[in-house]
mmCIF file of C-alpha atoms and ligand atoms in Angstrom:
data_model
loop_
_atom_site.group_PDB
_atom_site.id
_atom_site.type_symbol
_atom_site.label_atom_id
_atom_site.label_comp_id
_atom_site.label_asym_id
_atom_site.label_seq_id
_atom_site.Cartn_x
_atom_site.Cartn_y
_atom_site.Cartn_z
ATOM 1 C CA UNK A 22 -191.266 194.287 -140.038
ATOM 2 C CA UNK A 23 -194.753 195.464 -139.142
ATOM 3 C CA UNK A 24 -193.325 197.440 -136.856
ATOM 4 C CA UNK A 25 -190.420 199.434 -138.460
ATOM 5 C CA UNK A 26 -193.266 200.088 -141.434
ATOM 6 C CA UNK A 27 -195.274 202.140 -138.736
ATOM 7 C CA UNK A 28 -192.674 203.443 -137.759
ATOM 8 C CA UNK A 29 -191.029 204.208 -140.871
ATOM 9 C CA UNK A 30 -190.516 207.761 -140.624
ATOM 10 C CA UNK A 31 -189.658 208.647 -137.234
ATOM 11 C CA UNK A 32 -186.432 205.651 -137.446
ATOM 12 C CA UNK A 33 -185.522 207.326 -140.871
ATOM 13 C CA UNK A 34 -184.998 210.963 -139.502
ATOM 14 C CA UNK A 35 -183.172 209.490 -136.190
ATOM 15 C CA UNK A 36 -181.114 207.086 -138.171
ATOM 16 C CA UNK A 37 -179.868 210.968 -140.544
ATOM 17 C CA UNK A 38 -179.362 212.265 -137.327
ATOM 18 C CA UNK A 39 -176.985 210.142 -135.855
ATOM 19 C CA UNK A 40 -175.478 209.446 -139.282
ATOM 20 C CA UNK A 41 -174.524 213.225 -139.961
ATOM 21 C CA UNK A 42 -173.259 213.006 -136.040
ATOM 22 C CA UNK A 43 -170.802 210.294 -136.781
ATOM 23 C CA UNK A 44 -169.669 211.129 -140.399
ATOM 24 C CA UNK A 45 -166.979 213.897 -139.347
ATOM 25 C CA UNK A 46 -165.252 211.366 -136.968
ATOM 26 C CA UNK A 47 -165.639 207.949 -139.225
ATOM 27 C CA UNK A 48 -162.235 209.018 -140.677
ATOM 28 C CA UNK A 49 -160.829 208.961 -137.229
ATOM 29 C CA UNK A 50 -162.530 206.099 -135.597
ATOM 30 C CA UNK A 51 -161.378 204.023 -138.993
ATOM 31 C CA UNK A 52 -158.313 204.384 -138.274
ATOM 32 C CA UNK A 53 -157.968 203.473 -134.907
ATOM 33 C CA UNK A 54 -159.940 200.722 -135.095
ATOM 34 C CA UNK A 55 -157.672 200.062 -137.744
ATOM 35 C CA UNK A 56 -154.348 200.161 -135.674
ATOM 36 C CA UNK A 57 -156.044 198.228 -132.921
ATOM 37 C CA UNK A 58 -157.083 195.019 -134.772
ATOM 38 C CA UNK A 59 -152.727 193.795 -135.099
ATOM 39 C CA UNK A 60 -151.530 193.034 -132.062
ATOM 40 C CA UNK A 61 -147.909 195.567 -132.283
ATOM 41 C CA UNK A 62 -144.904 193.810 -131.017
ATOM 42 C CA UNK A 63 -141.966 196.143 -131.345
ATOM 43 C CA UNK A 64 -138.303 193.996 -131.449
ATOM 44 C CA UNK A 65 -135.048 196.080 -130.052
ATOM 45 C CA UNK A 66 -132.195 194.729 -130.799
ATOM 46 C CA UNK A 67 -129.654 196.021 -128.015
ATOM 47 C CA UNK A 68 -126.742 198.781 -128.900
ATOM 48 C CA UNK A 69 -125.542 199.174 -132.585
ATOM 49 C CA UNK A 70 -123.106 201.391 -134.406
ATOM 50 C CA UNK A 71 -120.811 202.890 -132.570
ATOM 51 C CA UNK A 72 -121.890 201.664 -129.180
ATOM 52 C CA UNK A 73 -120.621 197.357 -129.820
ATOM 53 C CA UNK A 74 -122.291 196.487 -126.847
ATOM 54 C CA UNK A 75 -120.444 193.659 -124.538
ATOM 55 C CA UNK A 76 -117.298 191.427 -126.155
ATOM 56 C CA UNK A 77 -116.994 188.833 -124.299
ATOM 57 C CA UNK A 78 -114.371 186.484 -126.054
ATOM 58 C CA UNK A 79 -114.657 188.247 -129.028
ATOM 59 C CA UNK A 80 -118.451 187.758 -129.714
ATOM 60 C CA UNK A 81 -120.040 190.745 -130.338
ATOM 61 C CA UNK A 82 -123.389 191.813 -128.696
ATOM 62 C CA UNK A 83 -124.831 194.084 -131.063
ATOM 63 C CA UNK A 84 -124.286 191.772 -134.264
ATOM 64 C CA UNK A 85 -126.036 188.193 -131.754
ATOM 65 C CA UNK A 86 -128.463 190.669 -130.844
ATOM 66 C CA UNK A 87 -129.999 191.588 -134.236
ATOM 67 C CA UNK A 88 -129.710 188.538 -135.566
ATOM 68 C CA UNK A 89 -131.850 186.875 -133.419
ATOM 69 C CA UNK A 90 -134.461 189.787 -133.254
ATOM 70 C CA UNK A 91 -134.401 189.325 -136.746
ATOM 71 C CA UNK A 92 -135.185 185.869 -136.508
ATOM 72 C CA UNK A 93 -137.808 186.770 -133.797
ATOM 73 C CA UNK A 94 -139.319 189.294 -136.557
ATOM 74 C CA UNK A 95 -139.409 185.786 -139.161
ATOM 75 C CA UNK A 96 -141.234 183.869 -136.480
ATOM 76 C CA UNK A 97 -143.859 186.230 -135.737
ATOM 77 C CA UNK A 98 -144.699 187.069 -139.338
ATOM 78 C CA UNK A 99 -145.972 183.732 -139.652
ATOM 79 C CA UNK A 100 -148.407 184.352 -137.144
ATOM 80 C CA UNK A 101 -151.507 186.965 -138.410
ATOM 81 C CA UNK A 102 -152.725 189.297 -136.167
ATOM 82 C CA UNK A 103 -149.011 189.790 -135.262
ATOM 83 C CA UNK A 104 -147.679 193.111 -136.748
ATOM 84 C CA UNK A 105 -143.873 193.366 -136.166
ATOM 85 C CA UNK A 106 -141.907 196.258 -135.666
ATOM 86 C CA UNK A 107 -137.809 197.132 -135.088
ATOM 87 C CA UNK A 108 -136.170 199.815 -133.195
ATOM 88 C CA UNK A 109 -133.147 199.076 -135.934
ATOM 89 C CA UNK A 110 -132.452 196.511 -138.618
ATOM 90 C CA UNK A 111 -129.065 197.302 -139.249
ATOM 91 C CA UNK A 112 -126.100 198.064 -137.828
ATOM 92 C CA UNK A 113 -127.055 201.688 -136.610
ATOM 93 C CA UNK A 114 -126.817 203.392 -133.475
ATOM 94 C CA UNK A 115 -129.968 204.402 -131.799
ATOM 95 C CA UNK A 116 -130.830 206.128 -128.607
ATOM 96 C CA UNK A 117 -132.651 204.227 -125.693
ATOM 97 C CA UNK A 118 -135.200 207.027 -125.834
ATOM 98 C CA UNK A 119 -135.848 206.912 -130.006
ATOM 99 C CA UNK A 120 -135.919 203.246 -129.065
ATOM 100 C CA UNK A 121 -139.075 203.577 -126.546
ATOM 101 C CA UNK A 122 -140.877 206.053 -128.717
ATOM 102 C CA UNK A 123 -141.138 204.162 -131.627
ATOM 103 C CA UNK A 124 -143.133 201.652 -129.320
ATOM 104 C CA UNK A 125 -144.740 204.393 -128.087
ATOM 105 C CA UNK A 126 -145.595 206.210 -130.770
ATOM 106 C CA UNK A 127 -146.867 202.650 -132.450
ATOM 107 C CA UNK A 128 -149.168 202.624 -129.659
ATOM 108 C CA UNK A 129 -147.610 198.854 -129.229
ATOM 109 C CA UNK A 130 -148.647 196.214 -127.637
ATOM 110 C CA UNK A 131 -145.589 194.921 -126.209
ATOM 111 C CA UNK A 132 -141.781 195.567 -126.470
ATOM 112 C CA UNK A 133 -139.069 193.112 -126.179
ATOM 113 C CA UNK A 134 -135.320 194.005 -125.926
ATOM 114 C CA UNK A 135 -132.729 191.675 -126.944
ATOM 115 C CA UNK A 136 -129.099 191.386 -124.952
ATOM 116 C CA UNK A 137 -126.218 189.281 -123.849
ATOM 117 C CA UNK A 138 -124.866 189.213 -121.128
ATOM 118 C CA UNK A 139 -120.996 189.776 -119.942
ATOM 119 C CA UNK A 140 -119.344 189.016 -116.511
ATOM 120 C CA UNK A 141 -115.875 190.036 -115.338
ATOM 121 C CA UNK A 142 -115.279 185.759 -114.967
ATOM 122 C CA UNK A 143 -115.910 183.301 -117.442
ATOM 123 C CA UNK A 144 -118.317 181.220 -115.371
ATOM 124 C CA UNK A 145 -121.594 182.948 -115.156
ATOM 125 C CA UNK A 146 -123.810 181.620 -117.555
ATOM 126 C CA UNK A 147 -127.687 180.995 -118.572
ATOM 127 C CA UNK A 148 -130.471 183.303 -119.578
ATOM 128 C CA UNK A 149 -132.489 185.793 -117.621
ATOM 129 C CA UNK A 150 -135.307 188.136 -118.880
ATOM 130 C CA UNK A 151 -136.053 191.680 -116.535
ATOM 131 C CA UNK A 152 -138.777 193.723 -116.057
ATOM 132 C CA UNK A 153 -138.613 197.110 -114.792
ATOM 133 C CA UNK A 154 -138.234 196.825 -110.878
ATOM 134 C CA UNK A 155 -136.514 197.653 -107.811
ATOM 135 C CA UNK A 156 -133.429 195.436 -107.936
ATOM 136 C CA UNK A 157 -132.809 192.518 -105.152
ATOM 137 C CA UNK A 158 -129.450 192.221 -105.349
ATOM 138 C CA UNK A 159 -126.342 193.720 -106.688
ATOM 139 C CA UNK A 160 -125.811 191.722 -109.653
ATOM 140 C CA UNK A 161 -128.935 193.202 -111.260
ATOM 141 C CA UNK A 162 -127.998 196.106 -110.899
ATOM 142 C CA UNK A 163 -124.983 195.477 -112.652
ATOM 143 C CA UNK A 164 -126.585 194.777 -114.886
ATOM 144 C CA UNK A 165 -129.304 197.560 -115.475
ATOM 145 C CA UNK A 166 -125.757 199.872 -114.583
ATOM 146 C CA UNK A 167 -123.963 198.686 -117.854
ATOM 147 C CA UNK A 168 -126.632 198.301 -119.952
ATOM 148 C CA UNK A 169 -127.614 202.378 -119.254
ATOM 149 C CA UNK A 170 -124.345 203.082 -119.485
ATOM 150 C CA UNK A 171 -124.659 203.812 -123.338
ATOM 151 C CA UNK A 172 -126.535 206.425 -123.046
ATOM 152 C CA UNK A 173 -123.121 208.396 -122.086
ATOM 153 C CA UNK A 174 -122.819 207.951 -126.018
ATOM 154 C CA UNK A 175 -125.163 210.752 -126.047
ATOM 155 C CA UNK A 176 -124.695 214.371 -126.644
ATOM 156 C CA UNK A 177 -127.546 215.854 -124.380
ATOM 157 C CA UNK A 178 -128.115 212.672 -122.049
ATOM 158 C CA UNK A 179 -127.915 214.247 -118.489
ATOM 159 C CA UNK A 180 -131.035 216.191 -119.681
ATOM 160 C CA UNK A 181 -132.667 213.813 -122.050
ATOM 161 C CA UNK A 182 -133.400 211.831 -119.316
ATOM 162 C CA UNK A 183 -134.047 214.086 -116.700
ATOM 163 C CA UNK A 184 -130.491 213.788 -115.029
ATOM 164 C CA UNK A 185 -130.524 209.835 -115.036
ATOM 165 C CA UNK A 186 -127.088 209.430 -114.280
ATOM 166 C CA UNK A 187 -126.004 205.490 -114.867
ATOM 167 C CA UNK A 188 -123.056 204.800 -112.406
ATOM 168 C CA UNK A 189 -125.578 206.392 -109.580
ATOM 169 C CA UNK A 190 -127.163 203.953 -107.614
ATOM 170 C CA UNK A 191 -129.393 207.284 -106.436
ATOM 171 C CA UNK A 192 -131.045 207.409 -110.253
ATOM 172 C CA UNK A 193 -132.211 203.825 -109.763
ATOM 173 C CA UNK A 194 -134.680 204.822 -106.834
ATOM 174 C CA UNK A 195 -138.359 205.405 -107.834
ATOM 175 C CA UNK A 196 -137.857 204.981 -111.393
ATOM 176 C CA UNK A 197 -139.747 201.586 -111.227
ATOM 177 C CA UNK A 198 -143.044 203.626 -110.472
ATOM 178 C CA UNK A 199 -142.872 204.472 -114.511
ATOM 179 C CA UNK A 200 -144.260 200.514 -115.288
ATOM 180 C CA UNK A 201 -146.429 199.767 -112.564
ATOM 181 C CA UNK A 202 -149.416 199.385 -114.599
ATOM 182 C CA UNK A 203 -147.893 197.325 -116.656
ATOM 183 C CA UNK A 204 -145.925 194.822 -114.175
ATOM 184 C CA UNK A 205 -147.770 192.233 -114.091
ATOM 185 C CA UNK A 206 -148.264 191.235 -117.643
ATOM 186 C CA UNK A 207 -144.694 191.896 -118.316
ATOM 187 C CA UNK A 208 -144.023 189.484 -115.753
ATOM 188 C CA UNK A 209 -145.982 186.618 -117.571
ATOM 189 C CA UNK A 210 -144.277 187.182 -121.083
ATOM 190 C CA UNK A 211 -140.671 187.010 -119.225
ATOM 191 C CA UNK A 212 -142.172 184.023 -117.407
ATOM 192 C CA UNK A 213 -143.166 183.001 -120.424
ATOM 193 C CA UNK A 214 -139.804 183.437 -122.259
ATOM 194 C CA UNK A 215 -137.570 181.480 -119.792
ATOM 195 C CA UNK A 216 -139.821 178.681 -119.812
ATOM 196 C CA UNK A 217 -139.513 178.013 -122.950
ATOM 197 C CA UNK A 218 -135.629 178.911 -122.932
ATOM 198 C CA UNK A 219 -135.116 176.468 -120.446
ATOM 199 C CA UNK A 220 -138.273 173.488 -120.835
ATOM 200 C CA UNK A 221 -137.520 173.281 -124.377
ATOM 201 C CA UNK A 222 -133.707 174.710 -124.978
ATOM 202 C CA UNK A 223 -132.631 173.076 -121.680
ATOM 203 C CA UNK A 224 -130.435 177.141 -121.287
ATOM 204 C CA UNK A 225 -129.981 177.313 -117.546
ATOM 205 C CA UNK A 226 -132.469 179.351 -116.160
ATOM 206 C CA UNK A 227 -131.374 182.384 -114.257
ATOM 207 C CA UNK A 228 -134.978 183.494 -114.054
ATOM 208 C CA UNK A 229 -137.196 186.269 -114.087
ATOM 209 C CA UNK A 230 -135.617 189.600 -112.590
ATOM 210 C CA UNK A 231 -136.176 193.543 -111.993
ATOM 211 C CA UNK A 232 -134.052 195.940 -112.227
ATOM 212 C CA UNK A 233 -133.976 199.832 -113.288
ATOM 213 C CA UNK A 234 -133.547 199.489 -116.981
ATOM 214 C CA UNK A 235 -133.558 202.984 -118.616
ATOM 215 C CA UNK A 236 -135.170 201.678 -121.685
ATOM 216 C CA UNK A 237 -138.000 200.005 -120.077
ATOM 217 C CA UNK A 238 -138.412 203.083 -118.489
ATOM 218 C CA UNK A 239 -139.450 205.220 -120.945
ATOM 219 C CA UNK A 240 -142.421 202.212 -122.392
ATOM 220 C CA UNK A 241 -145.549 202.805 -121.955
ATOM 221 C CA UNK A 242 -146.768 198.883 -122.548
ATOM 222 C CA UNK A 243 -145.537 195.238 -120.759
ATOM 223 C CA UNK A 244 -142.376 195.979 -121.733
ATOM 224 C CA UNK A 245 -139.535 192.855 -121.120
ATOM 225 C CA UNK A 246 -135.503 192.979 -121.282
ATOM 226 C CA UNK A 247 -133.435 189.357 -122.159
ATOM 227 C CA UNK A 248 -130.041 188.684 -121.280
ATOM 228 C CA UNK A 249 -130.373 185.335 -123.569
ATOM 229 C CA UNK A 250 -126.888 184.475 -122.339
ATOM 230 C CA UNK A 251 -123.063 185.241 -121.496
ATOM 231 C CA UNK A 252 -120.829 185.904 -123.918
ATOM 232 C CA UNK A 253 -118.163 185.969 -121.516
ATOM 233 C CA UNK A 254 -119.111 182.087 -120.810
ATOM 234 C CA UNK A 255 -116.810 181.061 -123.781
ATOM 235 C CA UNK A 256 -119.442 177.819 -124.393
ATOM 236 C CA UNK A 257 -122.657 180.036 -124.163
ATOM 237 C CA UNK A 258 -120.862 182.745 -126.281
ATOM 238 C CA UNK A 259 -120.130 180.055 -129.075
ATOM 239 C CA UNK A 260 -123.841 178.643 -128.887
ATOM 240 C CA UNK A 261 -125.123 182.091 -129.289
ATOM 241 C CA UNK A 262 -122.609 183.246 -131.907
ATOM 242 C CA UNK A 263 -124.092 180.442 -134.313
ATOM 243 C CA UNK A 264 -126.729 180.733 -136.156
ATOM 244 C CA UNK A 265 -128.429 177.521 -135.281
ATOM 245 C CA UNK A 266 -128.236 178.957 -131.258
ATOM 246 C CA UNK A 267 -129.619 182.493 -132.422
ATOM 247 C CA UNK A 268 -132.868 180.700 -134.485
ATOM 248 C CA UNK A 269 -133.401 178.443 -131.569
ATOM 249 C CA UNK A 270 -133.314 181.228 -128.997
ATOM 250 C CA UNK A 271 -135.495 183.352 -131.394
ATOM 251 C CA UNK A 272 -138.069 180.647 -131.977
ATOM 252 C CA UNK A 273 -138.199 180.260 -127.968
ATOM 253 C CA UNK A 274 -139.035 183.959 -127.758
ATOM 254 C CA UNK A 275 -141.587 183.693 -130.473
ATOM 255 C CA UNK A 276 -143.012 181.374 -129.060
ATOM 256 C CA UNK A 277 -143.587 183.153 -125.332
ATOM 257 C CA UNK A 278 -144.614 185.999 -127.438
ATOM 258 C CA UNK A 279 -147.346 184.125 -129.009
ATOM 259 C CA UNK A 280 -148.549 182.147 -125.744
ATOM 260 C CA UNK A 281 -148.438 185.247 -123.893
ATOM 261 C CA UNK A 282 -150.608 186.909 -126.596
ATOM 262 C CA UNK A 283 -153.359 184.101 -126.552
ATOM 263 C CA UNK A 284 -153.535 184.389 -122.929
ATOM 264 C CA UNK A 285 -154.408 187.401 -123.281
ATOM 265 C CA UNK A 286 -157.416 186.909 -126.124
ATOM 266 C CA UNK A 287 -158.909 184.229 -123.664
ATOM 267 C CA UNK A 288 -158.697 186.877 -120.282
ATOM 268 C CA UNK A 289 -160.534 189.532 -122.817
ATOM 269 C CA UNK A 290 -163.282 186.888 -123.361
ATOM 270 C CA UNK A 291 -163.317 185.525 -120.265
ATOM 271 C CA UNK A 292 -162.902 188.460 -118.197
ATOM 272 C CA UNK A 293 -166.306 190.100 -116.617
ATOM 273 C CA UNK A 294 -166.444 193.245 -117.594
ATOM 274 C CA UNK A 295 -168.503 195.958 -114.824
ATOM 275 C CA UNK A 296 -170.840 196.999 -117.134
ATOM 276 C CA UNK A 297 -171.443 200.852 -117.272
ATOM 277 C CA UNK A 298 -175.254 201.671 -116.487
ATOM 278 C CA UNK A 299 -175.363 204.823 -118.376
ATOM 279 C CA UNK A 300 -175.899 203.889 -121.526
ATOM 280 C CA UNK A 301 -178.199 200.941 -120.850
ATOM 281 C CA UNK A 302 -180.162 202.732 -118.638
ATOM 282 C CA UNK A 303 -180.623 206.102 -120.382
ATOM 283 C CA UNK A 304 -183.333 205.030 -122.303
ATOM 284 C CA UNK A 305 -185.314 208.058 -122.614
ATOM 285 C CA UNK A 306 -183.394 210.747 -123.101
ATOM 286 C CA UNK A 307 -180.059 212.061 -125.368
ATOM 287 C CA UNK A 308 -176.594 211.978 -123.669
ATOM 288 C CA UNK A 309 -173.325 212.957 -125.180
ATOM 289 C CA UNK A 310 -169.738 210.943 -124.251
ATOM 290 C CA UNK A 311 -166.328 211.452 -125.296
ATOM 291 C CA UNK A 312 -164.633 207.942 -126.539
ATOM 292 C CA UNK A 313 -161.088 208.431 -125.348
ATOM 293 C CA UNK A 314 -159.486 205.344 -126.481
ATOM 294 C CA UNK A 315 -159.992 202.265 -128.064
ATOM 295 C CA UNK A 316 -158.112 199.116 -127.009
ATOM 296 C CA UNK A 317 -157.888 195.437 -126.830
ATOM 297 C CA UNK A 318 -156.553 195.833 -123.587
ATOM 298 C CA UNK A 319 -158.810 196.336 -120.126
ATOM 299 C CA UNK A 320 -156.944 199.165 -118.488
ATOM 300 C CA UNK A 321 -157.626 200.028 -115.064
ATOM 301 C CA UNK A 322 -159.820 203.681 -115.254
ATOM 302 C CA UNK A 323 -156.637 205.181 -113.274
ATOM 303 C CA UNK A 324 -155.661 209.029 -114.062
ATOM 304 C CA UNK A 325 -152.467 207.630 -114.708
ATOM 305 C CA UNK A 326 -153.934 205.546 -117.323
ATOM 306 C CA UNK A 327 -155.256 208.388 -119.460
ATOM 307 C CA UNK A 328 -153.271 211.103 -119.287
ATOM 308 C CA UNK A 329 -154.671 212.537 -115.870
ATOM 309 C CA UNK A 330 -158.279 212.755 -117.042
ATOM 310 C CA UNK A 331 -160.075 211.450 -114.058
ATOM 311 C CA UNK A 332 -163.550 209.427 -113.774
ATOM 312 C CA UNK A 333 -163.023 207.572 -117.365
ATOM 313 C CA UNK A 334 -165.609 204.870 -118.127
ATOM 314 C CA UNK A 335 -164.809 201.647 -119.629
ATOM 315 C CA UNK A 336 -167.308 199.540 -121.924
ATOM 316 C CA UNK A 337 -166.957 196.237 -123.764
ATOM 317 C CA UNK A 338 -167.582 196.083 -126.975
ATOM 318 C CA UNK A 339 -166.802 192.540 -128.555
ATOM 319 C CA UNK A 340 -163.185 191.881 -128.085
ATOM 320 C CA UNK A 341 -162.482 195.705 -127.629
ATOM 321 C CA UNK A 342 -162.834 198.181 -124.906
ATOM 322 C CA UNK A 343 -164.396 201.505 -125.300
ATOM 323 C CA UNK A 344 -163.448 204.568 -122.805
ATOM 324 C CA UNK A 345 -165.318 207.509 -122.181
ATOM 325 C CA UNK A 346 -164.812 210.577 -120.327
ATOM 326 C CA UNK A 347 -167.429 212.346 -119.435
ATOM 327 C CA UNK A 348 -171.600 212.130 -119.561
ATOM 328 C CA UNK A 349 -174.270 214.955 -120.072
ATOM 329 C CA UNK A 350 -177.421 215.841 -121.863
ATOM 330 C CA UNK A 351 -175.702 219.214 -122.452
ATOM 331 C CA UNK A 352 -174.117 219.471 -126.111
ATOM 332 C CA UNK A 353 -172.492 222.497 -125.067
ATOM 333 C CA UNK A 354 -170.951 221.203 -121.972
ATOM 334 C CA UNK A 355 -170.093 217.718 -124.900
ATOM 335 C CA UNK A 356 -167.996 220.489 -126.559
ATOM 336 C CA UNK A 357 -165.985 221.414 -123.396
ATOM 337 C CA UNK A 358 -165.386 217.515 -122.226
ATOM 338 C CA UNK A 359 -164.490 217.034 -125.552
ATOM 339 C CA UNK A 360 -161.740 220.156 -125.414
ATOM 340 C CA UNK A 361 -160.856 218.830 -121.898
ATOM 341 C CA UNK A 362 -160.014 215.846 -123.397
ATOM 342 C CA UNK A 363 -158.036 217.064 -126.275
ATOM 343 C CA UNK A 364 -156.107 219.591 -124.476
ATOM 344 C CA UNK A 365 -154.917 215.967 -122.388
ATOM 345 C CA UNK A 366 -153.560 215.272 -125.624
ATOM 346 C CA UNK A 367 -156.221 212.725 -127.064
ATOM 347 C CA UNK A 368 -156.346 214.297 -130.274
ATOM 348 C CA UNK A 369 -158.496 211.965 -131.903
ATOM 349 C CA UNK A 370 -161.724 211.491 -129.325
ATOM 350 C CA UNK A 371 -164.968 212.621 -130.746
ATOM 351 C CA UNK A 372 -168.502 212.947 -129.441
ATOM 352 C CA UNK A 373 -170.239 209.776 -128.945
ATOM 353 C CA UNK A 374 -174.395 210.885 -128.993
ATOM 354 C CA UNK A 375 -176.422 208.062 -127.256
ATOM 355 C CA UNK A 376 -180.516 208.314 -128.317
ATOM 356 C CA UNK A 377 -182.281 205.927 -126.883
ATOM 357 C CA UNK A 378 -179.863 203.609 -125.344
ATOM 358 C CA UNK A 379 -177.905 203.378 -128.769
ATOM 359 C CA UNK A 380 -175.151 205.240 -130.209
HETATM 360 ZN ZN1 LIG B 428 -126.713 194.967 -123.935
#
């Protein structure tokens, strides 16, 4: 008390300084800490319209499939924090690019595409989830093959996506690069999803797979595919057809949703975070960032990561992370980072001003 009497003036004038600094961009930073408190989930229910998807004994894919991402959608609004999003909730034919950029453009957390599955015999049968990936063996390729193959629905699709051609085994090859970043916690949610398909729905467990799904492809978040079953498997087909199979198989998905989303709320507290010396340490003079992001995720500083902008600095902030390009005592050179960084196409960074080790 004493002390911020004496000192009265002096903390006034920097506190109007810093407060006329940040007013421009509270607008901005509202709303992104706004979009970043949910944690996004986007549902896609395969095919729709005029692409049916698979058959198999009558059952049809893209009717199973929205129903239980529907479900899915039920499940996960009980849960708050969850916001829930669909590539289509209707019978309605939607591109597998549209598909990824609603995720992307929700800046999502995760994105979960619902299938079933089809064999030319009756006897395959059980429930596998994929992750983008180089495929091990033929029949997930198949797979990943007829699954792409709706985008020859598509006017413009040879150039849409980049010359992707379907039937090619050739188009499959380095495509799996796209997801890297993101392969290991895509991984634990389709872990996640077949344990409880097959712990708790006793669904034989084909497991966890990669292949070159177009879809998954274009995502820029863990980003899973499910074949929840055959519908060429005339028992499976009938189980999944019914409504009580499509709730349980939705509830199981929930659910590995929702474990896979705690998990990660326990890493972000548990997790050591390097801390960045800059700030801390700068206690004596003024130094301008640029705040890049915001996220409840701890992304690797990787070019890759943020749109090619190299040397990007990562801070915890409670259960968000903070990253900065970018660190002088030069306000001019603050106005070219921050250019630099908007010409990347981060349209909302603004000038972070650090006086005296705060911001
Ligand atoms: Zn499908």
């Amino acid at each position: 008390m004493e002390h911020c009497l004496s000192g009265n003036y002096s903390c006034k004038s920097k506190f109007i300084v810093i407060f006329f600094l940040i007013l421009p961009f509270f607008q901005t930073s509202y709303a992104q800490n706004n979009k970043h408190n949910a944690f996004v989930v986007v549902l896609d229910a395969g095919h729709g319209g005029k692409d049916p998807g698979n058959m198999g004994n009558g059952f049809k894919e893209k009717e199973i499939a929205l129903q239980i991402v529907l479900n899915i959608g039920k499940e996960l609004d009980k849960h708050p924090g969850v916001q829930v999003l669909y590539t289509r909730t209707k019978d309605v034919f939607v591109t597998l690019k549209d598909r990824a950029e609603i995720a992307n453009d929700a800046k999502a957390d995760l994105f979960v595409s619902v299938h079933l599955n089809a064999f030319r015999t009756g006897t395959p049968h059980g429930a596998e989830t994929y992750v983008l990936g180089t495929y091990r063996n033929k029949d997930n390729l198949d797979v990943a093959m007829r699954e792409n193959s709706v985008i020859y629905l598509e006017d413009d699709y040879e150039e849409t996506y980049d010359g992707f051609d379907p039937k090619s085994p050739e188009s499959y090859i380095g495509m799996t690069l796209m997801q890297e970043e993101y392969l290991d916690q895509s991984i634990v949610l389709a872990d996640f999803v077949q344990h409880e398909f097959t712990t708790r729905l006793k669904r034989y467990n084909r497991g966890v797979k990669k292949a070159g799904f177009l879809v998954l492809r274009e995502t820029y978040m863990p980003s899973v595919l499910i074949e929840t079953g055959f519908l060429t498997n005339l028992s499976e087909g009938r189980y999944l057809n019914a409504a009580s199979g499509q709730q349980a198989m939705a509830k199981a998905i929930s659910d590995g949703i929702v474990r896979y989303k705690n998990t990660l709320n326990l890493e972000d507290i548990t997790k050591g975070l390097p801390v960045t010396t800059d700030v801390a340490d700068n206690t004596s003079k003024v130094t301008y960032r640029i705040q890049v992001a915001t996220s409840r995720r701890n992304l690797k500083t990787l070019p890759q990561n943020f749109k090619g902008l190299r040397d990007i600095e990562k801070e915890r902030e409670g259960e968000v992370f903070r990253y900065y390009y970018g660190n002088t005592t030069d306000p001019g050179q603050a106005r070219d980072f921050l250019n630099e960084v908007k010409k990347a196409g981060y349209h909302d960074a603004f000038v972070v001003k650090v006086e005296d080790g705060q911001k």
